[in-house]
Amino acid sequence: MVQLENVDKVYQTDRIETLALSNVNITIEDGEFVAVMGPSGCGKSTLLNIMGLLDAPSKGQIQFDNNEINGWSDRKLARFRNETVGFIFQSFHLINDLTVFDNVEIPLLYRRMSASERKKRIAEALERVSLISRMKHRPSQLSGGQQQRVAIARAIVGNPKLLLADEPTGNLDSQMGEDIMSILLDLNKNSGASIVMVTHDSRLAENTERVIHLFDGRQVS
Amino acid sequence: MVQLENVDKVYQTDRIETLALSNVNITIEDGEFVAVMGPSGCGKSTLLNIMGLLDAPSKGQIQFDNNEINGWSDRKLARFRNETVGFIFQSFHLINDLTVFDNVEIPLLYRRMSASERKKRIAEALERVSLISRMKHRPSQLSGGQQQRVAIARAIVGNPKLLLADEPTGNLDSQMGEDIMSILLDLNKNSGASIVMVTHDSRLAENTERVIHLFDGRQVS
Ligand SMILES: Nc1ncnc2c1ncn2[C@@H]1O[C@H](COP(=O)(O)OP(=O)(O)OP(=O)(O)O)[C@@H](O)[C@H]1O
Ligand SMILES: Nc1ncnc2c1ncn2[C@@H]1O[C@H](COP(=O)(O)OP(=O)(O)OP(=O)(O)O)[C@@H](O)[C@H]1O
Ligand SMILES: [Mg+2]
Ligand SMILES: [Mg+2]
């Protein structure tokens, strides 16, 4: 599904150079469910952004769904990403001027689909995260955990082949966290989605097939 | 320290009326360390916003530090709040145009304090959350957990009498979460701060003196 080869990522800020990822070699197989763990600041979100083609590595190669994607235009990357990837961001990135419904609809606008089919899919996604009653709210009118659930609904509504989940239960109580975990497991087992989930919760990580540990930008164990 | 009597909070959105808090009666004693738990959307952040004088109840009375604060002007409330309350927000609310240093400095600008004394206090606070190396970064150049730690540093730098912590470890690994818990316990035991901490983590709640459980805006058990 996704293969990272000898990947480095460097961030430059005024005078500080941060090596956020160093010599990363990771392959995510089709249909795998993998957890990523490690201390705050060790490179997990950076890894997911590179896997999701939202950011380019400073060094190294990415292969995606058997495509060598180095040298693809931004436009081609964006289209490929919209069709293939669902992303649950650590800080949600909801659009505050749009309602919950409109936020969740966004991934579907890139596809050939009738308005009524979109409406049906959005309702299903919101139903699954128990937020159908908040369809007309704006994100600023929701609790933190409700915003996180909208982000989850938006990421799954398009039935993505690759789901990247960056701490998807950080703002949720344990019951809701388990409900979200069931959704992810269902997507993986029944829809065949490949899933990479960053989490600080070792109990959630126990539900995955393997755990990638990062420390200071490097893979350990 | 803070007393809520018969407090209701209603939010109005187009046609939906949400009773976020209903008939809440809570007293936080001086020097108490209390946890607040409950499902996503049950009113925890709303409770903290009212305790921190950032929002007014729809019904009921608030007594703060033995002051009856109903009828205080916005200006008087703001000044009182700046001197007394430290707030760790669930979504951090850092200012992206300012550096980490300047973000943490904000609570101290309201006090009579030399620039060198401010600088010393800010360095201590950033040291405690292990972020001194990131002093000149902007929030958008930080990881999610690093942003959370800046929010924590800003909340503690002024040595507040009341610290309101809304899920302060949601984006942190378990080791860092324990470090933050030690900071809170130290503030409580050695500086006498009253602390109200919303958390989904029952292991953190075990370190507090009592747990307030909310469900659908009401206190339970
Ligand atoms: N500005 C607003 N307008 C309308 N409804 C709101 C607003 N802010 C909060 N609410 C609603 O009030 C209820 C309580 O929200 P609150 O943020 O206090 O929940 P919470 O317990 O902190 O949840 P979480 O654990 O998900 O952070 C939620 O159902 C939410 O949708
Ligand atoms: N735009 C940026 N400019 C400079 N440095 C950055 C930038 N984005 C991230 N970093 C740095 O790169 C490192 C890795 O960041 P990343 O967000 O991947 O960490 P993380 O493992 O997701 O942490 P957390 O668990 O706290 O979310 C951090 O030290 C961070 O400060
Ligand atoms: Mg992160
Ligand atoms: Mg909340």
Short mmCIF file of C-alpha atoms and ligand atoms in Angstrom, two decimals:
data_model
loop_
_atom_site.label_atom_id
_atom_site.label_comp_id
_atom_site.label_asym_id
_atom_site.label_seq_id
_atom_site.Cartn_x
_atom_site.Cartn_y
_atom_site.Cartn_z
CA MET A 1 0.00 0.00 0.00
CA VAL A 2 2.59 2.54 1.13
CA GLN A 3 6.34 2.12 1.18
CA LEU A 4 8.81 4.60 2.64
CA GLU A 5 12.48 4.05 1.73
CA ASN A 6 15.36 5.87 3.47
CA VAL A 7 13.08 8.78 4.28
CA ASP A 8 14.40 11.88 6.07
CA LYS A 9 12.37 14.95 6.98
CA VAL A 10 14.06 18.16 8.06
CA TYR A 11 12.28 21.30 9.26
CA GLN A 12 14.09 24.62 9.19
CA THR A 13 13.04 27.35 11.66
CA ASP A 14 15.20 30.51 11.75
CA ARG A 15 18.38 29.00 13.15
CA ILE A 16 17.09 25.66 14.35
CA GLU A 17 17.17 22.61 12.11
CA THR A 18 14.96 19.76 13.31
CA LEU A 19 15.52 16.26 11.93
CA ALA A 20 11.93 15.12 12.46
CA LEU A 21 12.44 11.78 10.66
CA SER A 22 15.75 10.02 10.04
CA ASN A 23 16.34 7.05 7.75
CA VAL A 24 12.81 5.69 7.99
CA ASN A 25 12.06 2.43 6.17
CA ILE A 26 8.46 1.32 6.54
CA THR A 27 6.13 -0.76 4.41
CA ILE A 28 2.39 -0.87 5.07
CA GLU A 29 0.89 -3.90 3.34
CA ASP A 30 -2.58 -3.87 1.77
CA GLY A 31 -5.17 -4.45 4.44
CA GLU A 32 -2.77 -4.08 7.38
CA PHE A 33 -3.75 -2.32 10.62
CA VAL A 34 -0.66 -0.80 12.21
CA ALA A 35 -0.19 1.37 15.30
CA VAL A 36 2.51 4.05 15.66
CA MET A 37 3.66 5.00 19.14
CA GLY A 38 6.35 7.15 20.70
CA PRO A 39 6.95 10.19 22.92
CA SER A 40 5.56 13.64 22.18
CA GLY A 41 7.60 15.27 19.40
CA CYS A 42 9.22 12.09 18.07
CA GLY A 43 7.88 12.35 14.49
CA LYS A 44 4.55 10.45 14.39
CA SER A 45 2.44 13.20 12.78
CA THR A 46 5.28 13.96 10.38
CA LEU A 47 5.30 10.28 9.36
CA LEU A 48 1.55 10.28 8.73
CA ASN A 49 1.68 13.51 6.71
CA ILE A 50 4.33 11.95 4.45
CA MET A 51 2.37 8.68 4.11
CA GLY A 52 -0.73 10.70 3.24
CA LEU A 53 1.16 12.72 0.59
CA LEU A 54 0.46 15.95 2.46
CA ASP A 55 4.14 16.61 2.87
CA ALA A 56 7.23 15.60 0.92
CA PRO A 57 10.28 13.97 2.46
CA SER A 58 13.62 15.85 2.41
CA LYS A 59 15.30 12.62 1.28
CA GLY A 60 14.11 9.17 0.20
CA GLN A 61 11.40 7.55 -1.88
CA ILE A 62 7.69 6.93 -1.49
CA GLN A 63 5.81 4.22 -3.29
CA PHE A 64 2.06 4.38 -3.06
CA ASP A 65 -0.36 1.72 -4.20
CA ASN A 66 2.42 0.48 -6.52
CA ASN A 67 2.99 3.92 -8.03
CA GLU A 68 6.35 5.63 -7.84
CA ILE A 69 5.07 9.03 -6.85
CA ASN A 70 8.25 11.12 -6.91
CA GLY A 71 7.84 13.76 -9.59
CA TRP A 72 4.05 13.75 -9.66
CA SER A 73 2.50 17.18 -10.05
CA ASP A 74 0.66 18.70 -7.09
CA ARG A 75 -2.56 18.31 -9.02
CA LYS A 76 -2.00 14.62 -9.66
CA LEU A 77 -1.02 14.03 -6.03
CA ALA A 78 -4.11 15.85 -4.78
CA ARG A 79 -6.48 13.89 -6.97
CA PHE A 80 -4.87 10.59 -6.04
CA ARG A 81 -4.99 11.51 -2.37
CA ASN A 82 -8.67 12.49 -2.48
CA GLU A 83 -9.63 9.18 -4.02
CA THR A 84 -7.47 6.98 -1.83
CA VAL A 85 -6.73 8.50 1.59
CA GLY A 86 -8.86 9.37 4.60
CA PHE A 87 -7.09 11.48 7.24
CA ILE A 88 -8.10 12.09 10.86
CA PHE A 89 -5.92 15.03 11.90
CA GLN A 90 -4.59 15.47 15.44
CA SER A 91 -6.05 19.00 15.49
CA PHE A 92 -9.11 18.04 13.39
CA HIS A 93 -8.83 20.86 10.77
CA LEU A 94 -12.57 21.33 10.46
CA ILE A 95 -13.87 24.32 8.50
CA ASN A 96 -15.65 26.59 10.95
CA ASP A 97 -17.78 28.41 8.37
CA LEU A 98 -19.38 25.13 7.29
CA THR A 99 -21.89 23.00 9.13
CA VAL A 100 -21.02 19.54 10.38
CA PHE A 101 -22.91 18.10 7.37
CA ASP A 102 -20.94 20.20 4.88
CA ASN A 103 -17.65 19.37 6.56
CA VAL A 104 -18.29 15.63 6.26
CA GLU A 105 -19.45 16.04 2.63
CA ILE A 106 -16.14 17.45 1.39
CA PRO A 107 -14.38 14.16 0.42
CA LEU A 108 -17.45 13.09 -1.57
CA LEU A 109 -17.53 16.24 -3.72
CA TYR A 110 -14.53 14.89 -5.66
CA ARG A 111 -16.47 11.83 -6.81
CA ARG A 112 -19.25 11.15 -9.26
CA MET A 113 -22.16 10.78 -6.87
CA SER A 114 -25.69 12.16 -6.73
CA ALA A 115 -26.61 14.61 -3.97
CA SER A 116 -29.01 12.07 -2.49
CA GLU A 117 -26.32 9.37 -2.42
CA ARG A 118 -23.96 11.82 -0.70
CA LYS A 119 -26.67 12.68 1.82
CA LYS A 120 -27.21 8.99 2.59
CA ARG A 121 -23.47 8.37 3.12
CA ILE A 122 -23.05 11.43 5.33
CA ALA A 123 -25.98 10.39 7.51
CA GLU A 124 -24.47 6.90 7.88
CA ALA A 125 -21.07 8.29 8.88
CA LEU A 126 -22.61 10.68 11.44
CA GLU A 127 -24.81 7.89 12.77
CA ARG A 128 -21.73 5.74 13.38
CA VAL A 129 -20.05 8.42 15.51
CA SER A 130 -23.36 9.26 17.29
CA LEU A 131 -23.54 12.81 15.97
CA ILE A 132 -26.59 12.86 13.71
CA SER A 133 -28.31 15.35 16.06
CA ARG A 134 -25.51 17.87 15.49
CA MET A 135 -25.70 17.93 11.68
CA LYS A 136 -26.48 21.65 11.40
CA HIS A 137 -24.05 22.86 14.08
CA ARG A 138 -20.82 24.71 13.33
CA PRO A 139 -17.63 23.16 14.74
CA SER A 140 -17.24 25.99 17.29
CA GLN A 141 -20.61 24.99 18.74
CA LEU A 142 -19.40 21.47 19.52
CA SER A 143 -17.47 19.93 22.38
CA GLY A 144 -13.85 18.87 21.77
CA GLY A 145 -14.77 15.22 21.49
CA GLN A 146 -17.68 16.01 19.14
CA GLN A 147 -15.27 17.90 16.86
CA GLN A 148 -12.98 14.89 16.88
CA ARG A 149 -15.89 12.68 15.87
CA VAL A 150 -16.77 14.97 12.96
CA ALA A 151 -13.16 14.63 11.81
CA ILE A 152 -13.54 10.85 12.04
CA ALA A 153 -16.81 10.86 10.10
CA ARG A 154 -15.23 12.98 7.36
CA ALA A 155 -12.28 10.57 7.12
CA ILE A 156 -14.42 7.43 6.74
CA VAL A 157 -17.34 8.74 4.64
CA GLY A 158 -15.51 8.06 1.36
CA ASN A 159 -14.58 4.49 2.29
CA PRO A 160 -10.85 5.17 1.83
CA LYS A 161 -8.30 2.50 0.89
CA LEU A 162 -5.80 4.03 3.32
CA LEU A 163 -6.94 5.58 6.60
CA LEU A 164 -4.42 7.65 8.55
CA ALA A 165 -5.62 8.31 12.10
CA ASP A 166 -3.56 10.72 14.20
CA GLU A 167 -4.56 10.13 17.84
CA PRO A 168 -8.24 9.60 16.91
CA THR A 169 -9.47 9.12 20.48
CA GLY A 170 -7.40 11.72 22.36
CA ASN A 171 -10.48 13.74 23.35
CA LEU A 172 -12.87 10.86 23.94
CA ASP A 173 -13.98 8.97 27.02
CA SER A 174 -13.11 5.30 27.11
CA GLN A 175 -16.55 4.09 25.97
CA MET A 176 -16.57 6.35 22.92
CA GLY A 177 -12.91 5.45 22.30
CA GLU A 178 -13.92 1.78 22.08
CA ASP A 179 -16.79 2.65 19.70
CA ILE A 180 -14.32 4.43 17.41
CA MET A 181 -11.92 1.47 17.62
CA SER A 182 -14.79 -0.83 16.48
CA ILE A 183 -15.42 1.43 13.48
CA LEU A 184 -11.75 1.24 12.52
CA LEU A 185 -11.60 -2.54 12.97
CA ASP A 186 -14.75 -2.90 10.87
CA LEU A 187 -13.29 -0.75 8.08
CA ASN A 188 -10.16 -2.89 8.17
CA LYS A 189 -11.75 -6.35 8.39
CA ASN A 190 -14.84 -5.81 6.22
CA SER A 191 -13.84 -3.07 3.78
CA GLY A 192 -10.17 -4.07 3.54
CA ALA A 193 -8.86 -0.60 4.41
CA SER A 194 -5.20 -0.28 5.37
CA ILE A 195 -4.99 1.70 8.59
CA VAL A 196 -2.10 3.52 10.29
CA MET A 197 -3.12 4.80 13.71
CA VAL A 198 -0.98 7.02 15.94
CA THR A 199 -1.97 6.51 19.54
CA HIS A 200 -0.66 7.06 23.06
CA ASP A 201 -3.06 4.39 24.35
CA SER A 202 -1.42 0.98 24.54
CA ARG A 203 -4.81 -0.67 25.03
CA LEU A 204 -5.90 0.53 21.59
CA ALA A 205 -2.56 -0.50 20.10
CA GLU A 206 -3.23 -4.06 21.35
CA ASN A 207 -6.06 -4.30 18.79
CA THR A 208 -3.67 -3.80 15.87
CA GLU A 209 -1.42 -6.26 14.04
CA ARG A 210 1.90 -4.57 14.79
CA VAL A 211 3.28 -1.46 16.45
CA ILE A 212 5.88 0.85 14.93
CA HIS A 213 7.84 2.61 17.68
CA LEU A 214 9.47 5.97 16.95
CA PHE A 215 11.96 7.84 19.09
CA ASP A 216 13.62 11.14 18.09
CA GLY A 217 12.70 10.61 14.43
CA ARG A 218 14.05 7.07 14.23
CA GLN A 219 12.45 3.65 14.27
CA VAL A 220 13.25 1.65 17.36
CA SER A 221 12.53 -2.00 18.18
CA MET B 1 -12.60 28.99 46.30
CA VAL B 2 -15.44 28.59 43.78
CA GLN B 3 -19.06 27.87 44.48
CA LEU B 4 -21.74 27.15 41.86
CA GLU B 5 -25.36 27.25 43.06
CA ASN B 6 -28.27 25.98 40.95
CA VAL B 7 -26.37 26.69 37.76
CA ASP B 8 -27.95 26.10 34.34
CA LYS B 9 -26.29 26.75 30.99
CA VAL B 10 -28.31 26.80 27.80
CA TYR B 11 -26.88 27.18 24.29
CA GLN B 12 -29.13 28.28 21.44
CA THR B 13 -28.26 27.27 17.88
CA ASP B 14 -30.80 28.10 15.15
CA ARG B 15 -33.60 25.79 16.24
CA ILE B 16 -31.76 23.58 18.69
CA GLU B 17 -31.60 24.42 22.38
CA THR B 18 -28.94 22.52 24.29
CA LEU B 19 -29.12 22.32 28.08
CA ALA B 20 -25.37 21.90 28.57
CA LEU B 21 -25.56 22.15 32.39
CA SER B 22 -28.63 21.56 34.54
CA ASN B 23 -29.02 22.40 38.22
CA VAL B 24 -25.32 22.13 39.04
CA ASN B 25 -24.30 22.63 42.67
CA ILE B 26 -20.56 22.37 43.21
CA THR B 27 -18.17 23.81 45.76
CA ILE B 28 -14.41 23.70 45.25
CA GLU B 29 -12.66 24.29 48.57
CA ASP B 30 -9.37 26.22 48.86
CA GLY B 31 -6.50 23.92 48.05
CA GLU B 32 -8.65 21.06 46.73
CA PHE B 33 -7.63 18.94 43.74
CA VAL B 34 -10.76 17.67 42.00
CA ALA B 35 -11.22 15.63 38.81
CA VAL B 36 -14.24 15.97 36.47
CA MET B 37 -15.19 13.01 34.31
CA GLY B 38 -17.99 12.05 31.96
CA PRO B 39 -18.82 11.16 28.36
CA SER B 40 -17.99 13.37 25.39
CA GLY B 41 -20.47 16.26 25.22
CA CYS B 42 -21.75 16.01 28.80
CA GLY B 43 -20.79 19.54 29.90
CA LYS B 44 -17.27 19.35 31.34
CA SER B 45 -15.71 22.19 29.32
CA THR B 46 -18.83 24.28 29.87
CA LEU B 47 -18.42 23.75 33.63
CA LEU B 48 -14.79 24.85 33.54
CA ASN B 49 -15.57 27.93 31.44
CA ILE B 50 -18.15 29.01 34.00
CA MET B 51 -15.82 28.31 36.94
CA GLY B 52 -13.11 30.33 35.17
CA LEU B 53 -15.49 33.25 34.60
CA LEU B 54 -15.09 32.93 30.82
CA ASP B 55 -18.78 32.29 30.39
CA ALA B 56 -21.85 33.25 32.39
CA PRO B 57 -24.49 30.77 33.53
CA SER B 58 -28.05 31.08 32.13
CA LYS B 59 -29.36 30.62 35.71
CA GLY B 60 -27.81 30.41 39.16
CA GLN B 61 -25.10 32.07 41.25
CA ILE B 62 -21.32 31.98 41.30
CA GLN B 63 -19.25 32.82 44.34
CA PHE B 64 -15.56 33.21 43.74
CA ASP B 65 -12.91 33.50 46.40
CA ASN B 66 -15.70 34.74 48.73
CA ASN B 67 -16.88 37.40 46.26
CA GLU B 68 -20.41 37.43 44.94
CA ILE B 69 -19.52 38.05 41.31
CA ASN B 70 -22.96 38.47 39.73
CA GLY B 71 -23.16 41.99 38.38
CA TRP B 72 -19.42 42.58 38.07
CA SER B 73 -18.41 44.50 34.95
CA ASP B 74 -16.55 42.65 32.20
CA ARG B 75 -13.48 44.72 33.05
CA LYS B 76 -13.59 43.78 36.71
CA LEU B 77 -14.15 40.10 35.87
CA ALA B 78 -11.23 40.11 33.41
CA ARG B 79 -8.83 41.67 35.89
CA PHE B 80 -9.86 39.31 38.66
CA ARG B 81 -9.54 36.34 36.33
CA ASN B 82 -6.06 37.35 35.14
CA GLU B 83 -4.79 37.58 38.71
CA THR B 84 -6.41 34.41 39.99
CA VAL B 85 -7.03 31.81 37.29
CA GLY B 86 -4.77 29.71 35.09
CA PHE B 87 -6.57 27.88 32.26
CA ILE B 88 -5.34 24.97 30.15
CA PHE B 89 -7.80 24.86 27.25
CA GLN B 90 -8.85 21.64 25.53
CA SER B 91 -7.90 23.19 22.17
CA PHE B 92 -4.94 25.15 23.62
CA HIS B 93 -5.85 28.58 22.12
CA LEU B 94 -2.25 29.58 21.48
CA ILE B 95 -1.57 32.71 19.44
CA ASN B 96 0.08 31.63 16.22
CA ASP B 97 1.69 34.99 15.42
CA LEU B 98 3.64 34.89 18.70
CA THR B 99 6.60 32.74 19.65
CA VAL B 100 6.33 30.13 22.39
CA PHE B 101 8.11 32.56 24.73
CA ASP B 102 5.65 35.38 24.02
CA ASN B 103 2.68 33.05 24.39
CA VAL B 104 3.80 31.96 27.84
CA GLU B 105 4.57 35.57 28.83
CA ILE B 106 0.98 36.80 28.38
CA PRO B 107 -0.39 36.15 31.92
CA LEU B 108 2.62 37.97 33.42
CA LEU B 109 2.07 41.17 31.43
CA TYR B 110 -0.88 42.00 33.70
CA ARG B 111 1.36 42.12 36.78
CA ARG B 112 3.96 44.45 38.14
CA MET B 113 7.09 42.54 37.24
CA SER B 114 10.40 43.46 35.61
CA ALA B 115 11.20 42.03 32.18
CA SER B 116 14.07 40.03 33.67
CA GLU B 117 11.80 38.52 36.34
CA ARG B 118 9.29 37.59 33.62
CA LYS B 119 12.05 36.01 31.57
CA LYS B 120 13.18 33.93 34.56
CA ARG B 121 9.64 32.70 35.26
CA ILE B 122 8.97 31.82 31.62
CA ALA B 123 12.22 29.83 31.41
CA GLU B 124 11.27 27.92 34.58
CA ALA B 125 7.82 27.08 33.21
CA LEU B 126 9.21 25.91 29.85
CA GLU B 127 11.90 23.91 31.64
CA ARG B 128 9.21 22.10 33.65
CA VAL B 129 7.39 20.96 30.48
CA SER B 130 10.69 20.14 28.71
CA LEU B 131 10.24 22.75 25.99
CA ILE B 132 13.05 25.25 26.59
CA SER B 133 14.61 24.33 23.22
CA ARG B 134 11.44 25.45 21.42
CA MET B 135 11.27 28.97 22.89
CA LYS B 136 11.49 30.78 19.55
CA HIS B 137 9.17 28.47 17.58
CA ARG B 138 5.68 29.44 16.49
CA PRO B 139 2.86 27.12 17.63
CA SER B 140 2.32 25.85 14.06
CA GLN B 141 5.92 24.59 14.08
CA LEU B 142 5.28 22.35 17.07
CA SER B 143 3.86 18.87 17.49
CA GLY B 144 0.39 18.51 19.02
CA GLY B 145 1.78 17.46 22.38
CA GLN B 146 4.31 20.31 22.34
CA GLN B 147 1.47 22.80 21.76
CA GLN B 148 -0.37 21.26 24.70
CA ARG B 149 2.72 21.72 26.87
CA VAL B 150 3.01 25.40 25.88
CA ALA B 151 -0.62 25.81 26.99
CA ILE B 152 0.30 24.17 30.29
CA ALA B 153 3.37 26.41 30.77
CA ARG B 154 1.25 29.50 30.10
CA ALA B 155 -1.35 28.36 32.65
CA ILE B 156 1.16 27.78 35.47
CA VAL B 157 3.68 30.59 34.87
CA GLY B 158 1.66 33.07 36.98
CA ASN B 159 1.33 30.69 39.94
CA PRO B 160 -2.48 30.86 39.85
CA LYS B 161 -4.72 30.32 42.90
CA LEU B 162 -7.16 28.34 40.73
CA LEU B 163 -5.95 26.13 37.90
CA LEU B 164 -8.54 24.81 35.45
CA ALA B 165 -7.13 22.02 33.31
CA ASP B 166 -9.32 20.76 30.44
CA GLU B 167 -7.92 17.37 29.44
CA PRO B 168 -4.29 18.51 29.94
CA THR B 169 -2.68 15.23 28.83
CA GLY B 170 -4.93 14.28 25.87
CA ASN B 171 -2.07 14.59 23.36
CA LEU B 172 0.72 13.27 25.51
CA ASP B 173 2.36 9.87 25.89
CA SER B 174 2.03 8.22 29.28
CA GLN B 175 5.50 9.29 30.52
CA MET B 176 4.91 12.95 29.69
CA GLY B 177 1.39 12.64 31.11
CA GLU B 178 2.87 11.54 34.43
CA ASP B 179 5.35 14.44 34.35
CA ILE B 180 2.47 16.87 33.89
CA MET B 181 0.55 15.21 36.72
CA SER B 182 3.57 15.73 39.00
CA ILE B 183 3.61 19.42 38.11
CA LEU B 184 -0.09 19.71 39.00
CA LEU B 185 0.36 17.80 42.26
CA ASP B 186 3.33 20.01 43.17
CA LEU B 187 1.32 23.19 42.48
CA ASN B 188 -1.46 21.82 44.67
CA LYS B 189 0.60 20.50 47.58
CA ASN B 190 3.38 23.11 47.70
CA SER B 191 1.79 26.26 46.27
CA GLY B 192 -1.70 25.58 47.61
CA ALA B 193 -3.40 25.97 44.23
CA SER B 194 -6.98 24.72 43.89
CA ILE B 195 -7.15 22.52 40.79
CA VAL B 196 -10.10 21.29 38.72
CA MET B 197 -8.97 18.83 36.07
CA VAL B 198 -11.18 17.36 33.34
CA THR B 199 -9.81 14.03 32.26
CA HIS B 200 -10.87 10.87 30.45
CA ASP B 201 -8.00 8.99 32.12
CA SER B 202 -9.13 7.24 35.30
CA ARG B 203 -5.52 6.62 36.31
CA LEU B 204 -4.91 10.37 36.49
CA ALA B 205 -8.20 10.88 38.35
CA GLU B 206 -6.94 8.43 41.01
CA ASN B 207 -4.35 11.05 42.01
CA THR B 208 -7.03 13.57 42.96
CA GLU B 209 -9.06 13.98 46.15
CA ARG B 210 -12.51 13.49 44.62
CA VAL B 211 -14.16 12.99 41.24
CA ILE B 212 -17.20 14.91 39.99
CA HIS B 213 -19.12 12.83 37.46
CA LEU B 214 -21.25 14.58 34.85
CA PHE B 215 -23.79 13.02 32.49
CA ASP B 216 -25.97 14.99 30.07
CA GLY B 217 -25.31 18.23 31.94
CA ARG B 218 -26.19 16.84 35.38
CA GLN B 219 -24.12 15.69 38.31
CA VAL B 220 -24.34 11.99 38.97
CA SER B 221 -23.02 9.95 41.90
N1 LIG C 1 -21.39 27.43 21.51
C1 LIG C 1 -22.23 26.35 21.58
N2 LIG C 1 -23.41 26.36 20.93
C2 LIG C 1 -24.24 25.29 20.98
N3 LIG C 1 -24.00 24.16 21.67
C3 LIG C 1 -22.82 24.09 22.35
C4 LIG C 1 -21.87 25.17 22.32
N4 LIG C 1 -20.78 24.80 23.06
C5 LIG C 1 -21.06 23.55 23.52
N5 LIG C 1 -22.28 23.13 23.10
C6 LIG C 1 -22.93 21.85 23.39
O1 LIG C 1 -23.01 21.72 24.82
C7 LIG C 1 -22.75 20.36 25.20
C8 LIG C 1 -21.61 20.32 26.23
O2 LIG C 1 -20.40 20.76 25.64
P1 LIG C 1 -19.01 20.64 26.41
O3 LIG C 1 -17.98 21.27 25.52
O4 LIG C 1 -19.13 21.22 27.78
O5 LIG C 1 -18.82 19.06 26.52
P2 LIG C 1 -17.59 18.21 27.13
O6 LIG C 1 -18.11 17.41 28.26
O7 LIG C 1 -16.43 19.12 27.40
O8 LIG C 1 -17.25 17.21 25.96
P3 LIG C 1 -15.82 16.61 25.44
O9 LIG C 1 -15.43 15.52 26.40
O10 LIG C 1 -16.21 16.05 24.09
O11 LIG C 1 -14.85 17.72 25.36
C9 LIG C 1 -22.39 19.58 23.93
O12 LIG C 1 -23.49 18.79 23.55
C10 LIG C 1 -22.12 20.67 22.90
O13 LIG C 1 -22.55 20.28 21.59
N1 LIG C 2 6.60 23.15 10.69
C1 LIG C 2 7.58 22.78 11.56
N2 LIG C 2 8.69 23.55 11.70
C2 LIG C 2 9.66 23.19 12.58
N3 LIG C 2 9.65 22.09 13.34
C3 LIG C 2 8.57 21.29 13.25
C4 LIG C 2 7.47 21.59 12.36
N4 LIG C 2 6.53 20.62 12.51
C5 LIG C 2 7.00 19.74 13.43
N5 LIG C 2 8.23 20.14 13.87
C6 LIG C 2 9.06 19.45 14.85
O1 LIG C 2 9.30 18.13 14.37
C7 LIG C 2 9.25 17.20 15.47
C8 LIG C 2 8.24 16.10 15.19
O2 LIG C 2 6.93 16.65 15.15
P1 LIG C 2 5.65 15.70 15.06
O3 LIG C 2 4.46 16.62 14.96
O4 LIG C 2 5.81 14.71 13.97
O5 LIG C 2 5.69 14.95 16.47
P2 LIG C 2 4.66 13.89 17.11
O6 LIG C 2 5.38 12.61 17.33
O7 LIG C 2 3.41 13.84 16.29
O8 LIG C 2 4.35 14.52 18.54
P3 LIG C 2 2.99 14.56 19.43
O9 LIG C 2 2.84 13.19 20.05
O10 LIG C 2 3.31 15.61 20.44
O11 LIG C 2 1.85 14.92 18.53
C9 LIG C 2 8.89 18.02 16.74
O12 LIG C 2 10.05 18.20 17.51
C10 LIG C 2 8.38 19.34 16.19
O13 LIG C 2 8.74 20.43 17.04
MG MG C 3 1.47 14.46 16.62
MG MG C 4 -14.59 19.33 26.52
#
